[in-house]
Amino acid sequence: MEEKNSDRGAAYIDNYQIPIEVRSSFYDVLKRGVYKELHRRKMLSDGQLCILLKTK
């Protein structure tokens, strides 16, 4: 028996209703996390991390 799940597609449609401010804020936080992880792995120096965190 095959079950049809029409509400699976609805989850993807709702993604486009995230306010621009929230999306932008999430993107900024995500970038900061990536920068800090690169610094933790010694791929960025302290100075480079500082410069990247100051830029928006």
XYZ file of N, CA, C and O in Angstrom:
224
model
N 0.818 -1.188 0.000
C 0.000 0.000 0.000
C 0.862 1.253 0.000
O 1.777 1.372 0.785
N 0.533 2.135 -0.852
C 1.285 3.381 -0.939
C 0.509 4.490 -0.241
O -0.669 4.690 -0.480
N 1.207 5.181 0.629
C 0.578 6.256 1.378
C 0.946 7.582 0.739
O 2.102 7.851 0.469
N -0.040 8.400 0.500
C 0.233 9.710 -0.076
C 0.267 10.739 1.033
O -0.630 10.813 1.863
N 1.320 11.520 1.042
C 1.509 12.533 2.067
C 1.593 13.895 1.389
O 2.647 14.333 0.975
N 0.476 14.570 1.294
C 0.463 15.847 0.588
C 1.058 16.977 1.428
O 1.434 18.006 0.899
N 1.156 16.806 2.746
C 1.671 17.887 3.576
C 3.200 17.948 3.579
O 3.784 18.860 4.138
N 3.881 17.020 2.972
C 5.351 17.072 2.905
C 5.809 18.273 2.091
O 6.768 18.940 2.438
N 5.152 18.574 1.010
C 5.514 19.714 0.172
C 5.236 21.038 0.859
O 5.893 22.026 0.601
N 4.282 21.068 1.757
C 3.915 22.305 2.439
C 5.058 22.822 3.303
O 5.217 24.028 3.461
N 5.870 21.941 3.838
C 6.994 22.366 4.676
C 7.984 23.197 3.866
O 8.560 24.143 4.376
N 8.152 22.882 2.618
C 9.080 23.627 1.777
C 8.492 24.959 1.337
O 9.190 25.937 1.215
N 7.213 25.000 1.125
C 6.561 26.252 0.715
C 6.642 27.280 1.840
O 6.862 28.451 1.597
N 6.509 26.853 3.089
C 6.536 27.767 4.226
C 7.897 28.408 4.424
O 8.000 29.438 5.066
N 8.957 27.823 3.889
C 10.294 28.389 4.056
C 10.416 29.775 3.454
O 11.249 30.561 3.866
N 9.609 30.093 2.465
C 9.693 31.383 1.801
C 8.982 32.481 2.576
O 8.988 33.624 2.168
N 8.387 32.168 3.700
C 7.665 33.158 4.468
C 8.465 33.640 5.670
O 7.926 34.275 6.550
N 9.744 33.383 5.703
C 10.613 33.864 6.773
C 10.894 35.334 6.495
O 11.312 35.687 5.396
N 10.688 36.196 7.473
C 10.950 37.628 7.251
C 12.414 37.880 6.866
O 13.320 37.171 7.303
N 12.617 38.895 6.059
C 13.959 39.237 5.559
C 14.909 39.516 6.713
O 16.064 39.096 6.668
N 14.454 40.203 7.761
C 15.315 40.536 8.891
C 15.811 39.274 9.585
O 16.976 39.180 9.962
N 14.935 38.307 9.762
C 15.300 37.055 10.427
C 16.271 36.278 9.557
O 17.262 35.729 10.047
N 16.001 36.242 8.278
C 16.880 35.524 7.352
C 18.273 36.152 7.346
O 19.283 35.455 7.384
N 18.326 37.481 7.321
C 19.602 38.184 7.323
C 20.355 37.951 8.631
O 21.566 37.718 8.633
N 19.638 37.994 9.738
C 20.253 37.770 11.045
C 20.802 36.349 11.146
O 21.913 36.142 11.642
N 20.048 35.383 10.672
C 20.496 33.994 10.695
C 21.749 33.828 9.854
O 22.700 33.157 10.259
N 21.783 34.458 8.686
C 22.934 34.378 7.799
C 24.173 34.960 8.486
O 25.255 34.386 8.413
N 24.012 36.099 9.165
C 25.136 36.723 9.870
C 25.664 35.825 10.987
O 26.874 35.669 11.152
N 24.772 35.230 11.750
C 25.186 34.340 12.837
C 25.883 33.101 12.285
O 26.892 32.642 12.830
N 25.381 32.587 11.192
C 25.989 31.419 10.558
C 27.408 31.737 10.082
O 28.337 30.954 10.304
N 27.592 32.901 9.452
C 28.923 33.303 9.008
C 29.883 33.434 10.182
O 31.021 32.968 10.113
N 29.431 34.048 11.267
C 30.279 34.202 12.450
C 30.705 32.838 12.988
O 31.852 32.647 13.391
N 29.784 31.900 12.995
C 30.097 30.550 13.455
C 31.149 29.879 12.594
O 32.057 29.209 13.097
N 31.047 30.073 11.286
C 32.030 29.498 10.366
C 33.396 30.129 10.609
O 34.416 29.436 10.667
N 33.422 31.456 10.769
C 34.691 32.150 11.026
C 35.334 31.644 12.320
O 36.539 31.384 12.366
N 34.528 31.497 13.360
C 35.072 31.048 14.646
C 35.572 29.607 14.565
O 36.573 29.253 15.183
N 34.890 28.791 13.790
C 35.343 27.404 13.619
C 36.653 27.357 12.845
O 37.550 26.581 13.171
N 36.780 28.185 11.822
C 38.039 28.247 11.080
C 39.171 28.719 11.983
O 40.295 28.228 11.891
N 38.885 29.657 12.875
C 39.898 30.142 13.816
C 40.273 29.032 14.798
O 41.442 28.840 15.112
N 39.289 28.292 15.267
C 39.548 27.202 16.200
C 40.447 26.149 15.559
O 41.302 25.558 16.208
N 40.270 25.927 14.268
C 41.080 24.940 13.544
C 42.408 25.520 13.045
O 43.107 24.899 12.254
N 42.728 26.738 13.491
C 43.993 27.416 13.159
C 44.107 27.724 11.666
O 45.196 27.767 11.110
N 42.979 27.948 11.011
C 42.991 28.319 9.601
C 42.883 29.833 9.429
O 43.059 30.343 8.319
N 42.558 30.530 10.514
C 42.528 31.993 10.535
C 43.327 32.461 11.734
O 43.264 31.856 12.803
N 44.037 33.566 11.558
C 44.783 34.139 12.686
C 43.830 34.976 13.548
O 42.685 35.243 13.152
N 44.312 35.412 14.693
C 43.500 36.254 15.570
C 43.098 37.537 14.860
O 41.953 37.983 14.956
N 44.039 38.133 14.140
C 43.762 39.380 13.421
C 42.729 39.199 12.330
O 41.836 40.035 12.138
N 42.853 38.112 11.580
C 41.890 37.839 10.505
C 40.490 37.634 11.071
O 39.513 38.150 10.528
N 40.411 36.893 12.174
C 39.115 36.667 12.818
C 38.509 37.984 13.264
O 37.327 38.248 13.027
N 39.310 38.829 13.862
C 38.834 40.120 14.356
C 38.286 40.957 13.193
O 37.203 41.546 13.300
N 39.011 41.003 12.089
C 38.569 41.785 10.924
C 37.267 41.225 10.367
O 36.327 41.978 10.055
N 37.179 39.919 10.242
C 35.964 39.307 9.678
C 34.755 39.521 10.580
O 33.643 39.719 10.099
N 34.950 39.471 11.890
C 33.836 39.659 12.816
C 33.367 41.116 12.851
O 32.198 41.374 13.143
N 34.255 42.054 12.539
C 33.866 43.469 12.529
C 33.101 43.836 11.269
O 32.283 44.743 11.296
N 33.376 43.146 10.152
C 32.676 43.457 8.901
C 31.302 42.824 8.915
O 31.084 41.791 9.538
N 30.394 43.447 8.251
C 29.032 42.912 8.241
C 28.686 42.266 6.941
O 29.122 42.397 5.920
